[in-house]
Short mmCIF file of C-alpha atoms in Angstrom, two decimals:
data_model
loop_
_atom_site.label_atom_id
_atom_site.label_comp_id
_atom_site.label_asym_id
_atom_site.label_seq_id
_atom_site.Cartn_x
_atom_site.Cartn_y
_atom_site.Cartn_z
CA MET A 2 0.00 0.00 0.00
CA SER A 3 1.45 3.32 -1.06
CA SER A 4 1.85 6.04 1.56
CA ASP A 5 1.97 8.83 -1.06
CA ILE A 6 -1.54 9.73 -2.22
CA LYS A 7 -0.16 11.14 -5.50
CA GLU A 8 0.98 7.65 -6.50
CA ILE A 9 -2.63 6.49 -6.84
CA ASP A 10 -3.61 7.07 -10.48
CA TYR A 11 -6.90 8.88 -10.02
CA PHE A 12 -5.51 11.10 -7.24
CA SER A 13 -2.49 11.84 -9.42
CA ASN A 14 -4.83 12.90 -12.25
CA LEU A 15 -6.80 15.09 -9.86
CA TYR A 16 -3.59 16.67 -8.57
CA GLN A 17 -2.49 17.41 -12.14
CA ASN A 18 -5.90 18.94 -12.94
CA HIS A 19 -5.63 21.27 -9.95
CA LEU A 20 -2.16 22.34 -11.03
CA GLU A 21 -3.46 22.90 -14.56
CA ILE A 22 -6.22 25.20 -13.27
CA ILE A 23 -3.70 27.22 -11.27
CA GLU A 24 -1.25 27.43 -14.17
CA ALA A 25 -3.93 28.37 -16.70
CA THR A 26 -5.31 31.07 -14.43
CA PHE A 27 -1.91 32.66 -13.94
CA ARG A 28 -1.03 32.24 -17.63
CA ASN A 29 -4.26 33.75 -18.97
CA MET A 30 -4.63 36.59 -16.46
CA THR A 31 -2.60 39.75 -16.95
CA TYR A 32 -1.53 42.13 -14.24
CA LEU A 33 -3.39 44.88 -16.11
CA ASP A 34 -6.62 42.82 -15.87
CA ILE A 35 -6.17 42.56 -12.11
CA GLN A 36 -5.33 46.27 -11.76
CA GLN A 37 -8.37 47.30 -13.80
CA ALA A 38 -10.70 45.08 -11.76
CA VAL A 39 -9.28 46.42 -8.48
CA SER A 40 -9.81 49.99 -9.73
CA LEU A 41 -13.43 49.18 -10.50
CA LEU A 42 -13.87 47.68 -7.03
CA THR A 43 -12.35 50.65 -5.20
CA GLU A 44 -14.14 53.31 -7.27
CA ALA A 45 -17.64 51.81 -6.97
CA ARG A 46 -20.03 53.16 -4.38
CA LYS A 47 -21.52 49.68 -4.17
CA VAL A 48 -20.65 46.32 -5.68
CA HIS A 49 -23.44 43.90 -6.65
CA VAL A 50 -22.40 40.30 -7.37
CA TYR A 51 -24.82 38.02 -9.24
CA GLY A 52 -24.44 34.27 -9.50
CA ILE A 53 -26.73 31.24 -9.66
CA GLY A 54 -25.98 27.70 -8.40
CA ASN A 55 -22.26 27.13 -7.87
CA SER A 56 -21.60 30.64 -9.15
CA GLY A 57 -23.97 31.80 -6.41
CA ILE A 58 -21.80 30.07 -3.82
CA ALA A 59 -18.84 31.93 -5.32
CA ALA A 60 -20.79 35.22 -5.20
CA GLN A 61 -21.36 34.72 -1.47
CA GLU A 62 -17.67 33.96 -0.92
CA PHE A 63 -16.80 37.13 -2.83
CA LYS A 64 -19.02 39.16 -0.52
CA TRP A 65 -17.53 37.74 2.68
CA LYS A 66 -13.96 38.11 1.43
CA PHE A 67 -14.21 41.71 0.22
CA PHE A 68 -16.70 43.04 2.76
CA ARG A 69 -14.12 42.18 5.44
CA ILE A 70 -11.73 44.73 3.96
CA GLY A 71 -14.19 47.57 3.49
CA ILE A 72 -15.74 47.05 0.04
CA GLN A 73 -19.47 47.71 0.11
CA VAL A 74 -20.62 44.53 -1.58
CA GLU A 75 -23.83 42.55 -1.81
CA SER A 76 -24.15 39.06 -3.28
CA ILE A 77 -27.41 38.07 -4.88
CA THR A 78 -28.17 34.48 -5.80
CA ASP A 79 -31.92 34.65 -6.34
CA PRO A 80 -32.83 35.49 -9.96
CA HIS A 81 -35.83 37.66 -9.06
CA GLN A 82 -33.89 39.60 -6.46
CA ALA A 83 -31.02 40.07 -8.93
CA VAL A 84 -33.38 41.65 -11.48
CA MET A 85 -34.88 43.98 -8.86
CA ASP A 86 -31.42 44.89 -7.55
CA ALA A 87 -30.22 45.60 -11.08
CA ALA A 88 -33.17 47.92 -11.68
CA LEU A 89 -32.02 49.97 -8.65
CA SER A 90 -28.36 50.12 -9.65
CA SER A 91 -26.82 53.34 -10.98
CA GLY A 92 -23.72 54.90 -12.47
CA GLY A 93 -21.89 54.43 -9.16
CA SER A 94 -22.58 50.70 -9.12
CA LEU A 95 -20.27 47.90 -10.14
CA VAL A 96 -22.18 44.78 -11.14
CA ILE A 97 -20.20 41.55 -11.23
CA GLY A 98 -21.83 38.76 -13.18
CA ILE A 99 -20.43 35.31 -12.47
CA SER A 100 -21.13 32.52 -14.96
CA VAL A 101 -18.37 30.11 -15.92
CA SER A 102 -20.19 29.25 -19.14
CA GLY A 103 -21.10 32.89 -19.76
CA LYS A 104 -24.58 31.69 -20.74
CA THR A 105 -26.56 31.74 -17.47
CA LYS A 106 -29.78 33.47 -18.57
CA GLU A 107 -30.70 34.78 -15.12
CA VAL A 108 -27.32 36.45 -14.66
CA ILE A 109 -27.35 37.89 -18.19
CA ASP A 110 -30.88 39.28 -17.73
CA ALA A 111 -29.89 41.07 -14.51
CA VAL A 112 -26.65 42.40 -16.03
CA LYS A 113 -28.56 43.80 -19.04
CA ILE A 114 -30.88 45.72 -16.73
CA ALA A 115 -27.97 47.04 -14.64
CA LYS A 116 -26.14 48.12 -17.80
CA ARG A 117 -29.22 50.13 -18.87
CA GLN A 118 -29.17 51.83 -15.46
CA GLY A 119 -25.60 53.00 -16.08
CA ALA A 120 -23.78 50.43 -13.91
CA THR A 121 -20.29 49.28 -14.80
CA VAL A 122 -20.17 45.54 -15.52
CA LEU A 123 -17.41 43.09 -14.69
CA ALA A 124 -17.90 39.58 -16.09
CA ILE A 125 -16.25 36.52 -14.61
CA THR A 126 -16.50 33.70 -17.13
CA SER A 127 -14.47 31.16 -19.08
CA ASP A 128 -15.63 32.33 -22.50
CA LYS A 129 -14.54 35.75 -23.76
CA THR A 130 -17.03 35.49 -26.65
CA SER A 131 -20.02 34.69 -24.43
CA ASP A 132 -23.12 36.86 -24.11
CA LEU A 133 -22.07 37.82 -20.58
CA SER A 134 -18.60 38.84 -21.68
CA ARG A 135 -19.98 40.96 -24.54
CA LEU A 136 -22.08 42.94 -22.05
CA ALA A 137 -19.13 43.65 -19.78
CA ASP A 138 -16.86 46.66 -19.52
CA LEU A 139 -14.18 44.22 -18.34
CA SER A 140 -14.06 40.42 -18.45
CA LEU A 141 -11.88 38.24 -16.26
CA LEU A 142 -11.44 34.74 -17.63
CA VAL A 143 -11.28 31.61 -15.51
CA MET A 144 -10.53 28.12 -16.74
CA SER A 145 -13.44 25.85 -17.48
CA LYS A 146 -12.84 22.41 -16.04
CA SER A 147 -15.39 20.75 -18.36
CA SER A 148 -12.72 19.74 -20.88
CA MET A 149 -10.43 18.20 -18.28
CA HIS A 150 -10.06 14.51 -17.62
CA MET A 151 -11.79 13.94 -14.25
CA GLY A 152 -12.97 17.57 -14.37
CA GLN A 153 -16.27 16.51 -12.82
CA ASN A 154 -14.35 15.73 -9.61
CA ILE A 155 -13.14 19.32 -9.20
CA SER A 156 -15.24 21.92 -7.45
CA PRO A 157 -16.52 24.42 -10.03
CA THR A 158 -15.73 27.19 -7.55
CA LEU A 159 -11.98 26.42 -7.48
CA PRO A 160 -10.95 28.66 -10.41
CA LEU A 161 -13.28 31.40 -9.15
CA PHE A 162 -11.81 31.34 -5.65
CA LEU A 163 -8.32 31.52 -7.13
CA LEU A 164 -9.30 34.63 -9.11
CA PHE A 165 -10.82 36.18 -5.97
CA ASP A 166 -7.54 35.59 -4.12
CA LEU A 167 -5.64 37.41 -6.88
CA LEU A 168 -8.01 40.41 -6.70
CA TYR A 169 -7.97 40.44 -2.90
CA THR A 170 -4.17 40.31 -2.74
CA GLU A 171 -3.80 43.21 -5.18
CA LEU A 172 -6.46 45.29 -3.45
CA VAL A 173 -4.79 44.85 -0.05
CA ALA A 174 -1.32 45.50 -1.52
CA LYS A 175 -2.48 48.82 -3.01
CA ASP A 176 -3.81 50.15 0.33
CA TYR A 177 -2.18 47.82 2.84
CA VAL A 178 -2.39 49.79 6.10
CA ASN A 179 -6.00 50.85 5.61
CA ARG A 180 -7.25 47.44 4.40
CA VAL A 181 -5.50 45.54 7.19
CA GLN A 182 -6.95 47.94 9.78
CA ILE A 183 -10.45 47.38 8.39
CA ARG A 184 -9.94 43.61 8.32
CA ASP A 185 -8.67 43.61 11.91
CA LYS A 186 -11.61 45.75 13.00
CA THR A 187 -14.12 43.29 11.50
CA LEU A 188 -12.30 40.33 13.04
CA ARG A 189 -12.31 42.00 16.48
CA ALA A 190 -16.05 42.63 16.14
CA LEU A 191 -16.60 38.92 15.52
CA LYS A 192 -14.54 37.99 18.58
CA ASP A 193 -16.61 40.34 20.75
CA ILE A 194 -19.91 38.56 20.10
#
C-alpha cells in the first residue's frame, strides 16, 4: 500500500488537474486585468455580485472576502432579487456577473438591466465570446474544467476562488495599512460577540 496519495492514479490525475487550473489562471490573467478590476472595485459606491448555483456560492464567498476589507458589496443568488437589484443600480454601481459558461440566462438578464441603469459591468466567465462577456466593460477569464479529464471531480468554484484571491491580494497591496486595519476591525467585532 502506497503512503503517497499522488501515486494512486486517479488522485495523481486530480492533482495534475488542480495544477493545470492554477497554471492556466496565472497564464491567462494579466496584471493589467487585475489592476483594472481592483480599480473598478475601489471606485464603486456599491458592488453587486450576481451568480446562480455554484456561481452563487462563489458570489457569497466574494461578498464575505471583500466586505471584510471595506468594500461595500452585496451578493445576490436569487434570480428575481437580482433583477430587482439591477433595476435599482446606478452609475456608481459595479455589477459583477459570475457565470463560468457565460450563458446563465438569469445572470445575463440582470446584467442587461444594470447596464441600462448606467452600472459598470465586470464579467467573470471562461468564454470571452459569451453573451455575458460581450455585455461587460471588463471580463476576467477563468478556466473551465469541463474539458479536463476527471474535471467533474473538481469543485466548479476552485478557479473562481483563485481569481478572488488574486483580486484580494492586489487590493490589499495597493492600500495595505487601511485594508488591514479594516480587516482587523471586522475580526475584532466577531470575537466580541
